[in-house]
PDB file of C-alpha atoms and ligand atoms in Angstrom:
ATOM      1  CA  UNK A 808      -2.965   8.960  -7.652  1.00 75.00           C
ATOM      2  CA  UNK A 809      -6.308   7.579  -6.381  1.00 84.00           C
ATOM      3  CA  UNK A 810      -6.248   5.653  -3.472  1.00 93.00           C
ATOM      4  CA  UNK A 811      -8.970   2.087  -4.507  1.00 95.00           C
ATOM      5  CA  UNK A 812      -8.359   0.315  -0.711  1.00 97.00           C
ATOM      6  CA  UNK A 813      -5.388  -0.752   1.806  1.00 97.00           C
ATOM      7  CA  UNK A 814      -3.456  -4.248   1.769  1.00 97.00           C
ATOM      8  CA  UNK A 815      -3.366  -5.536   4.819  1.00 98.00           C
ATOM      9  CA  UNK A 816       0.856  -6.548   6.138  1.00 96.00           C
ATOM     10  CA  UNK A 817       2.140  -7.148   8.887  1.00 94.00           C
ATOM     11  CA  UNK A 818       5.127  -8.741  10.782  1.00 94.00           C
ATOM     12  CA  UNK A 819       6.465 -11.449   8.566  1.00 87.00           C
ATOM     13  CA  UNK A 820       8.187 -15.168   9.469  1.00 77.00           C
ATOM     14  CA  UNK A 821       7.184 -16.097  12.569  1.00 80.00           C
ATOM     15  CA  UNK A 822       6.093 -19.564  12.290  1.00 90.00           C
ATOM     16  CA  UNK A 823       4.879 -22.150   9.411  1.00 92.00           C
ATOM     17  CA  UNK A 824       1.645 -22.606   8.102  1.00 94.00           C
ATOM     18  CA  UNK A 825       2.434 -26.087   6.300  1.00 92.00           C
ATOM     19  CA  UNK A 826       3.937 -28.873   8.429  1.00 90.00           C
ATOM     20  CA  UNK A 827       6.587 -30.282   6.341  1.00 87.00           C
ATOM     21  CA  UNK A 828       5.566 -33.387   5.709  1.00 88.00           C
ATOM     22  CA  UNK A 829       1.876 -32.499   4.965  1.00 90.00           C
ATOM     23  CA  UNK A 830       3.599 -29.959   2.285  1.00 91.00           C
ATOM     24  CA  UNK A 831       4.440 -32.882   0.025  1.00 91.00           C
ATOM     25  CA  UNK A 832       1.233 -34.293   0.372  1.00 93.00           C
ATOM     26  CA  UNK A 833      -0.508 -31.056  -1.024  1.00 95.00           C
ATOM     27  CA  UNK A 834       1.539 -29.484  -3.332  1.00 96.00           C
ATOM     28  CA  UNK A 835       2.907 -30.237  -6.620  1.00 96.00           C
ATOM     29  CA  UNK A 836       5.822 -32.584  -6.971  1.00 95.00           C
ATOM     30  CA  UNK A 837       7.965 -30.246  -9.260  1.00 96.00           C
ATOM     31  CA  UNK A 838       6.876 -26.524  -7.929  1.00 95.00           C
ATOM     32  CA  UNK A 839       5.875 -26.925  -4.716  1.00 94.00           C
ATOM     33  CA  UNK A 840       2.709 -24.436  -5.934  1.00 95.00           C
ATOM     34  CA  UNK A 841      -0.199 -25.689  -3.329  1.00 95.00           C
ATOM     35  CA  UNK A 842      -2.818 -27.671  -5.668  1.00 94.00           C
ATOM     36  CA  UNK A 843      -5.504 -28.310  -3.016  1.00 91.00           C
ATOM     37  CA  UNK A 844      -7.116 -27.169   0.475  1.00 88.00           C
ATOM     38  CA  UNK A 845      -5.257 -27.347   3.361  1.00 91.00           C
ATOM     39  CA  UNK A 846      -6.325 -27.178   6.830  1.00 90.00           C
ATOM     40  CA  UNK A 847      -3.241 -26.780   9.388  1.00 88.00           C
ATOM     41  CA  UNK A 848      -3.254 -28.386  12.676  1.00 83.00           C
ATOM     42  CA  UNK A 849      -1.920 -26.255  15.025  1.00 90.00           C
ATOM     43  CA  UNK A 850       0.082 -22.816  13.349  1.00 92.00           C
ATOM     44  CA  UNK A 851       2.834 -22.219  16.561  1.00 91.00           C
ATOM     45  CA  UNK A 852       4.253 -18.353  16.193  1.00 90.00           C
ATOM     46  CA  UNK A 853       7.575 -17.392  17.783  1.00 89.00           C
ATOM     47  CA  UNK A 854       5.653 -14.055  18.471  1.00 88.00           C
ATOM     48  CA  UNK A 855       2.190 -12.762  18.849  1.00 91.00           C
ATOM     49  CA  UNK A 856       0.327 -10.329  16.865  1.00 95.00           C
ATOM     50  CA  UNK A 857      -2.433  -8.993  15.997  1.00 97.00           C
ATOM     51  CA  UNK A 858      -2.059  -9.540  12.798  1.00 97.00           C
ATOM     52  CA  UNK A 859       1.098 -11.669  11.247  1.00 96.00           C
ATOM     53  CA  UNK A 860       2.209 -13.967   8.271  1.00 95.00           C
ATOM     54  CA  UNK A 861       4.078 -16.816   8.471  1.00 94.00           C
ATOM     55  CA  UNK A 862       7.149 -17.962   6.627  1.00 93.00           C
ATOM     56  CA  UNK A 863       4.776 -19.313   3.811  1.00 93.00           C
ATOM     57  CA  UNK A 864       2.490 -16.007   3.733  1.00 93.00           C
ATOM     58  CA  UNK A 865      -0.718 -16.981   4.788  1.00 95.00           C
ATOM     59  CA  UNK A 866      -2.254 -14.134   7.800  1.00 96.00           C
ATOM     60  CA  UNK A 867      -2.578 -14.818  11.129  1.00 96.00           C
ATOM     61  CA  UNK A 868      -4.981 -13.056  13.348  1.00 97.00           C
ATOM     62  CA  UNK A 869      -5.958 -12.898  17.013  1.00 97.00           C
ATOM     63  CA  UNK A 870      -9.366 -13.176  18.272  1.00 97.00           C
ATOM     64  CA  UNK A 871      -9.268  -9.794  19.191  1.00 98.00           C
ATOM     65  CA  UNK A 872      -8.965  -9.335  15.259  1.00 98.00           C
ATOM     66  CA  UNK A 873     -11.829 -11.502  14.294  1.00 98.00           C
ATOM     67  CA  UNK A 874     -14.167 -10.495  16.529  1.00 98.00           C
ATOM     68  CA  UNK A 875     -14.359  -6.595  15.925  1.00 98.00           C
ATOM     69  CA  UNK A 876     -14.351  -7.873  12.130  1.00 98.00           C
ATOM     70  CA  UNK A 877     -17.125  -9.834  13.461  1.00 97.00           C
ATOM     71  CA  UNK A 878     -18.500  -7.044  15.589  1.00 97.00           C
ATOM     72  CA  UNK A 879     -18.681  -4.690  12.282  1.00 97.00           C
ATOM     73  CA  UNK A 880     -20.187  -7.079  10.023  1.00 97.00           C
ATOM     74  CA  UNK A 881     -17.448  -6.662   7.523  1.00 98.00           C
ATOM     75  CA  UNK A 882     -18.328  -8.794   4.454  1.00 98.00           C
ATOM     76  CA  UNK A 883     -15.994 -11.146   2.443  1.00 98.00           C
ATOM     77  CA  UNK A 884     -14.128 -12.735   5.400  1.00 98.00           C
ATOM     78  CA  UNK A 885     -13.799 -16.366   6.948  1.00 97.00           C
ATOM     79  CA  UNK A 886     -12.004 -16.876  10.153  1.00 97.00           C
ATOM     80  CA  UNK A 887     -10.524 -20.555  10.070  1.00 96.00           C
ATOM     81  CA  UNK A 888      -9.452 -21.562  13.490  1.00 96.00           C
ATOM     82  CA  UNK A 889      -5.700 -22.403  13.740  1.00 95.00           C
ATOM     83  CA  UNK A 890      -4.490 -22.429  17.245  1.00 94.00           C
ATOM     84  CA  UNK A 891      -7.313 -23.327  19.435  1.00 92.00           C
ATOM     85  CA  UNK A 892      -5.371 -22.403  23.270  1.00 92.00           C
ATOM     86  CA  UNK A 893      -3.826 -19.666  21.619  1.00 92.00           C
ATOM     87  CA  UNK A 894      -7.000 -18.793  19.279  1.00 94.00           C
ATOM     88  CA  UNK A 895      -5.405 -17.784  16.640  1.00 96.00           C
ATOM     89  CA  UNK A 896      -7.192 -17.795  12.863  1.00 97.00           C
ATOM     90  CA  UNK A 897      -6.109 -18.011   9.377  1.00 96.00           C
ATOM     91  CA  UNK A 898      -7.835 -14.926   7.366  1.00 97.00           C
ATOM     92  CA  UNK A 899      -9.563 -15.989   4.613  1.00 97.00           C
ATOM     93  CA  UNK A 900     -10.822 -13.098   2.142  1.00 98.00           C
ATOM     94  CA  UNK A 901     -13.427 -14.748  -0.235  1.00 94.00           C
ATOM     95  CA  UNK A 902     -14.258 -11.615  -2.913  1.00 96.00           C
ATOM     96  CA  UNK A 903     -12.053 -11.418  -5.599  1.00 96.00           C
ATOM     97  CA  UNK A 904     -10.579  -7.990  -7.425  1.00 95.00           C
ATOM     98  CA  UNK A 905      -8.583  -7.886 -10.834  1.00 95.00           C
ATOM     99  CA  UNK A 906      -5.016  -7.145 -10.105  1.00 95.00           C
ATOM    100  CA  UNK A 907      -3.366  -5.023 -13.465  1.00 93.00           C
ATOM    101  CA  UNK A 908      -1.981  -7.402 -15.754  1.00 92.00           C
ATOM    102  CA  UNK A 909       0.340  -4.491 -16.858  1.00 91.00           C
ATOM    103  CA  UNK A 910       4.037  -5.661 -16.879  1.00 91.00           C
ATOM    104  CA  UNK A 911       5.204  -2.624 -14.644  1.00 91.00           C
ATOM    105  CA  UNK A 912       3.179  -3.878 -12.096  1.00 93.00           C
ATOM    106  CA  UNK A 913       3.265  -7.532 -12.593  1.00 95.00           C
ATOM    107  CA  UNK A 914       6.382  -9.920 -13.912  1.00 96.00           C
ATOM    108  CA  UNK A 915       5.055 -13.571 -15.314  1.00 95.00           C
ATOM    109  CA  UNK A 916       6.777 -16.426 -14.106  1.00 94.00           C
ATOM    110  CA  UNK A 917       7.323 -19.437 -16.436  1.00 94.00           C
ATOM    111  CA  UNK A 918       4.543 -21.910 -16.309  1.00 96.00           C
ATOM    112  CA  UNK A 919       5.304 -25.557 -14.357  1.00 96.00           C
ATOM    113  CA  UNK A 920       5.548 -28.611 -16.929  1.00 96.00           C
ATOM    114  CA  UNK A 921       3.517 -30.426 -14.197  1.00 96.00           C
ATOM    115  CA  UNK A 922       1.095 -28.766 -12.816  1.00 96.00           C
ATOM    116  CA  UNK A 923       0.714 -25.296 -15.045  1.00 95.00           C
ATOM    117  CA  UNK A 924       0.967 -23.286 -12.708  1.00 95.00           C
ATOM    118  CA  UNK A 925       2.793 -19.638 -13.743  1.00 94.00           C
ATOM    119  CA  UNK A 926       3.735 -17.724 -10.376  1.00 95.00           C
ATOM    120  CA  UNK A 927       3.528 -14.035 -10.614  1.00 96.00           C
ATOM    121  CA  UNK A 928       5.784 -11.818  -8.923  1.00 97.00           C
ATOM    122  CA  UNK A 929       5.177  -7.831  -7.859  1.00 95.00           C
ATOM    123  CA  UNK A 930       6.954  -5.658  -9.921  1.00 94.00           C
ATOM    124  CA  UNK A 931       6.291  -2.767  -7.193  1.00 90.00           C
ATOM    125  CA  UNK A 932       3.230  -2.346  -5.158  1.00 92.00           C
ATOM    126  CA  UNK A 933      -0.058  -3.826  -5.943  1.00 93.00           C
ATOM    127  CA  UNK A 934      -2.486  -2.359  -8.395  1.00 93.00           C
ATOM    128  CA  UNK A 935      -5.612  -3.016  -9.098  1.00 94.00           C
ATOM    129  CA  UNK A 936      -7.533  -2.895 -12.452  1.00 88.00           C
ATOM    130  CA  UNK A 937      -8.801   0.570 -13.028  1.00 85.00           C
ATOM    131  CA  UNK A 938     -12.826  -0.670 -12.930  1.00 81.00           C
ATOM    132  CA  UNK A 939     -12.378  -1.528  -9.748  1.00 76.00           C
ATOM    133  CA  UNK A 940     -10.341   1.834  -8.788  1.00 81.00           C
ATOM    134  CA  UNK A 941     -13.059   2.041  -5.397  1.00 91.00           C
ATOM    135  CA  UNK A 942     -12.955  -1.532  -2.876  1.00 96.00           C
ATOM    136  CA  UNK A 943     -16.314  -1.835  -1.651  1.00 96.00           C
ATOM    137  CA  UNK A 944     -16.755  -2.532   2.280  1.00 98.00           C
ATOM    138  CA  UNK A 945     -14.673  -4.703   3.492  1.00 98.00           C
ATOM    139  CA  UNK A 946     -11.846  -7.303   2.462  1.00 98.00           C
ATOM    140  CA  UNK A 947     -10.969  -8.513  -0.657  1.00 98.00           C
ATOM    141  CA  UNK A 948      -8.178 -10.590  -2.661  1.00 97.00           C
ATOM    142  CA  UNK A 949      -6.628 -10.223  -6.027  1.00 96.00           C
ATOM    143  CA  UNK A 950      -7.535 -12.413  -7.869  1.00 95.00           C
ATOM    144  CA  UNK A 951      -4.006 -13.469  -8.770  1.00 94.00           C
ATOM    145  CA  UNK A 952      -1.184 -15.163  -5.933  1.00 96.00           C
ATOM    146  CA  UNK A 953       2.122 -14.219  -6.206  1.00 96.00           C
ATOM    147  CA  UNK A 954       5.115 -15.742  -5.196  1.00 95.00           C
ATOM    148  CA  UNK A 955       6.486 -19.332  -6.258  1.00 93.00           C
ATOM    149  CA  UNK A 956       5.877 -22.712  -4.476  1.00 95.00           C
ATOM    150  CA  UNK A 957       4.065 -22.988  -1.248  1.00 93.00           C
ATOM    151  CA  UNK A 958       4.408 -18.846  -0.972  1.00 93.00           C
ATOM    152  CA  UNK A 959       2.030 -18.260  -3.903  1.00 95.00           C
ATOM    153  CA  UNK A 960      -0.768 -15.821  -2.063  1.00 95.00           C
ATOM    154  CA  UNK A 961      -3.541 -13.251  -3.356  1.00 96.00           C
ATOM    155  CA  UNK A 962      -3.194  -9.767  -1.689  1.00 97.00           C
ATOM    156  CA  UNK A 963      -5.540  -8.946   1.119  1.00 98.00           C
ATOM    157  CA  UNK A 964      -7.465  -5.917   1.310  1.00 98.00           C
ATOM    158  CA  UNK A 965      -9.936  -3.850   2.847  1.00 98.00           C
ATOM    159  CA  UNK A 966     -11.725  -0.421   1.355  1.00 97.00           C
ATOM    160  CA  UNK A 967     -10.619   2.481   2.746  1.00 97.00           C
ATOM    161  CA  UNK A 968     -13.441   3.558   5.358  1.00 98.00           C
ATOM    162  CA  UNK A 969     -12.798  -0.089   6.964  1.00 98.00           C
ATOM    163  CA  UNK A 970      -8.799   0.936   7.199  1.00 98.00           C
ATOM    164  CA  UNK A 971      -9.193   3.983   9.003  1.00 98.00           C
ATOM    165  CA  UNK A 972     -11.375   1.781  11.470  1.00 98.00           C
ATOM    166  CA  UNK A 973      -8.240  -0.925  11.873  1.00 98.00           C
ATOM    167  CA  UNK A 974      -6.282   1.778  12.432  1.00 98.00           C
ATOM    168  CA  UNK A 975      -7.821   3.466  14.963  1.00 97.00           C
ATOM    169  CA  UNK A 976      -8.149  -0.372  17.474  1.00 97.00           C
ATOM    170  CA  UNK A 977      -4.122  -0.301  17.033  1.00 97.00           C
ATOM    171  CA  UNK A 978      -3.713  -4.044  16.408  1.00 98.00           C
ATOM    172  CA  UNK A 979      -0.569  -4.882  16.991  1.00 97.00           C
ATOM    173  CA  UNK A 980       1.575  -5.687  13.886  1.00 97.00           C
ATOM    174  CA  UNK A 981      -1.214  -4.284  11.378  1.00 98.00           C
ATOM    175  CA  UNK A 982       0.461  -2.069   8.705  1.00 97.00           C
ATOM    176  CA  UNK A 983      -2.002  -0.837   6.193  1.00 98.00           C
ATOM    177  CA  UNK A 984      -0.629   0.052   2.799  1.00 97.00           C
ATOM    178  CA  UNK A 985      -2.747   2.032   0.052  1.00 96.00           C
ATOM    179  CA  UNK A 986      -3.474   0.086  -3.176  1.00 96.00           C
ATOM    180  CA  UNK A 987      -3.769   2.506  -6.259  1.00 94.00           C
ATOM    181  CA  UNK A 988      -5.508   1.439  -9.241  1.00 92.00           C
ATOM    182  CA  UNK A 989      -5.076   2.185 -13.283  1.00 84.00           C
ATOM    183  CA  UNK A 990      -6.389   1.655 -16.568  1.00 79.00           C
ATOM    184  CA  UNK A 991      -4.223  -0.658 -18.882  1.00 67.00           C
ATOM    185  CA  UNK A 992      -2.200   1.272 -20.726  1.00 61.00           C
ATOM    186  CA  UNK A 993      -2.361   4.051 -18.359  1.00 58.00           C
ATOM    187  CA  UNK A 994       1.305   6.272 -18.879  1.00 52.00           C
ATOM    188  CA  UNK A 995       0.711   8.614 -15.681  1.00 49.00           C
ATOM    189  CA  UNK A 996       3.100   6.068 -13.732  1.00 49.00           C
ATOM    190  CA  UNK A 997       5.279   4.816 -16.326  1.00 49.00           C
ATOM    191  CA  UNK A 998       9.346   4.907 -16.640  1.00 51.00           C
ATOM    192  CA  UNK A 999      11.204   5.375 -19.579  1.00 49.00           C
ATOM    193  CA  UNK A1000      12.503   2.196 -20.255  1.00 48.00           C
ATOM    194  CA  UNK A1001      16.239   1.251 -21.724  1.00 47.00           C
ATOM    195  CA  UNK A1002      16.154   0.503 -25.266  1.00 46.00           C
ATOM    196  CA  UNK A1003      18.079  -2.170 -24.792  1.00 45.00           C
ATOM    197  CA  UNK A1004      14.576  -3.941 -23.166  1.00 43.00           C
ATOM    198  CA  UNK A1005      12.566  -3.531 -26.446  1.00 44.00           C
ATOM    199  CA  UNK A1006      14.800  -6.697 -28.203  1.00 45.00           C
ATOM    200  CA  UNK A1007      14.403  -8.899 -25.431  1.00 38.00           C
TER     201      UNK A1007
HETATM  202 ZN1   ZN B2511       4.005 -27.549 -10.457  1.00 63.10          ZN
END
């Protein structure tokens, strides 16, 4: 299987994005999906990394993070400021990337009455769309979130040359994970299913 780029992870739950009452502010009433920008404060971490999420997914990076990103150039990243003593910063990739919209690889959430929003969940690891089976340097984001209410996230990534680079500073808490792509349809990767799951 072809390897198109790496999705950036890390540790996972170490502090809130959205203050609580600024939450019900933003989001929708129903889902709790996030309907417009949001700008946090101050994001407090139990623990520092390199690279982290919080509780609601959104990554966390040190300023030793964003400024070899910086130092490199690396296109289709914004650094938003989140902790200035600490100076920390929320990772913003701005180039989008089709995710497959193949049901092995993605499950489709019902739709809120309120706000329309469908959250998509990971069947098993990301996948991009075959056309895109090669990330260009450096990040992008699928261009679908998944997860439900105030979790719903794209997947960050970076092409492959810009991994091995990562790699090599040893950030602390940086895991990079290899995103394969396919063609719809594409049967190289496919289970037999029960035949029980054709009447459903
Ligand atoms: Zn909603």
């Amino acid at each position: 299987v072809k390897i198109a780029g790496y999705r950036l992870s890390g540790p996972w739950g170490r502090g809130y994005f959205f203050a609580p009452e600024a939450l019900k502010r933003v989001s929708c009433a129903a889902c709790e999906h996030v309907l417009c920008v949001y700008l946090p404060g101050n994001v407090v971490l139990k623990a520092y990394f390199d690279y982290a999420n919080t509780y609601d997914c959104r990554p966390v990076v040190s300023e030793r993070f964003r400024r070899y990103c910086v130092r490199l150039r690396l296109p289709g990243v914004r650094f938003v400021e989140v902790n200035r003593r600490r100076k920390l910063h929320w990772l913003v990739a701005d180039r989008v990337v089709p995710h497959s919209r193949d049901r092995r690889d993605v499950r489709f959430g019902r739709a809120c009455r309120r706000c329309k929003y469908h959250p998509n969940f990971l069947v098993e690891a990301p996948t991009l769309d075959r056309r895109h089976s090669t990330l260009r340097r450096g990040f992008w984001r699928t261009d679908i979130m998944f997860g439900d209410m105030m979790i719903a996230h794209p997947i960050v990534m970076v092409d492959i040359d810009t991994a091995r680079r990562l790699r090599r500073r040893k950030f602390t808490g940086l895991k990079l994970i290899p995103v394969t792509a396919r063609a719809p349809g594409d049967a190289a990767r496919s289970k037999p299913r029960p035949r029980s799951a054709r009447h459903r």
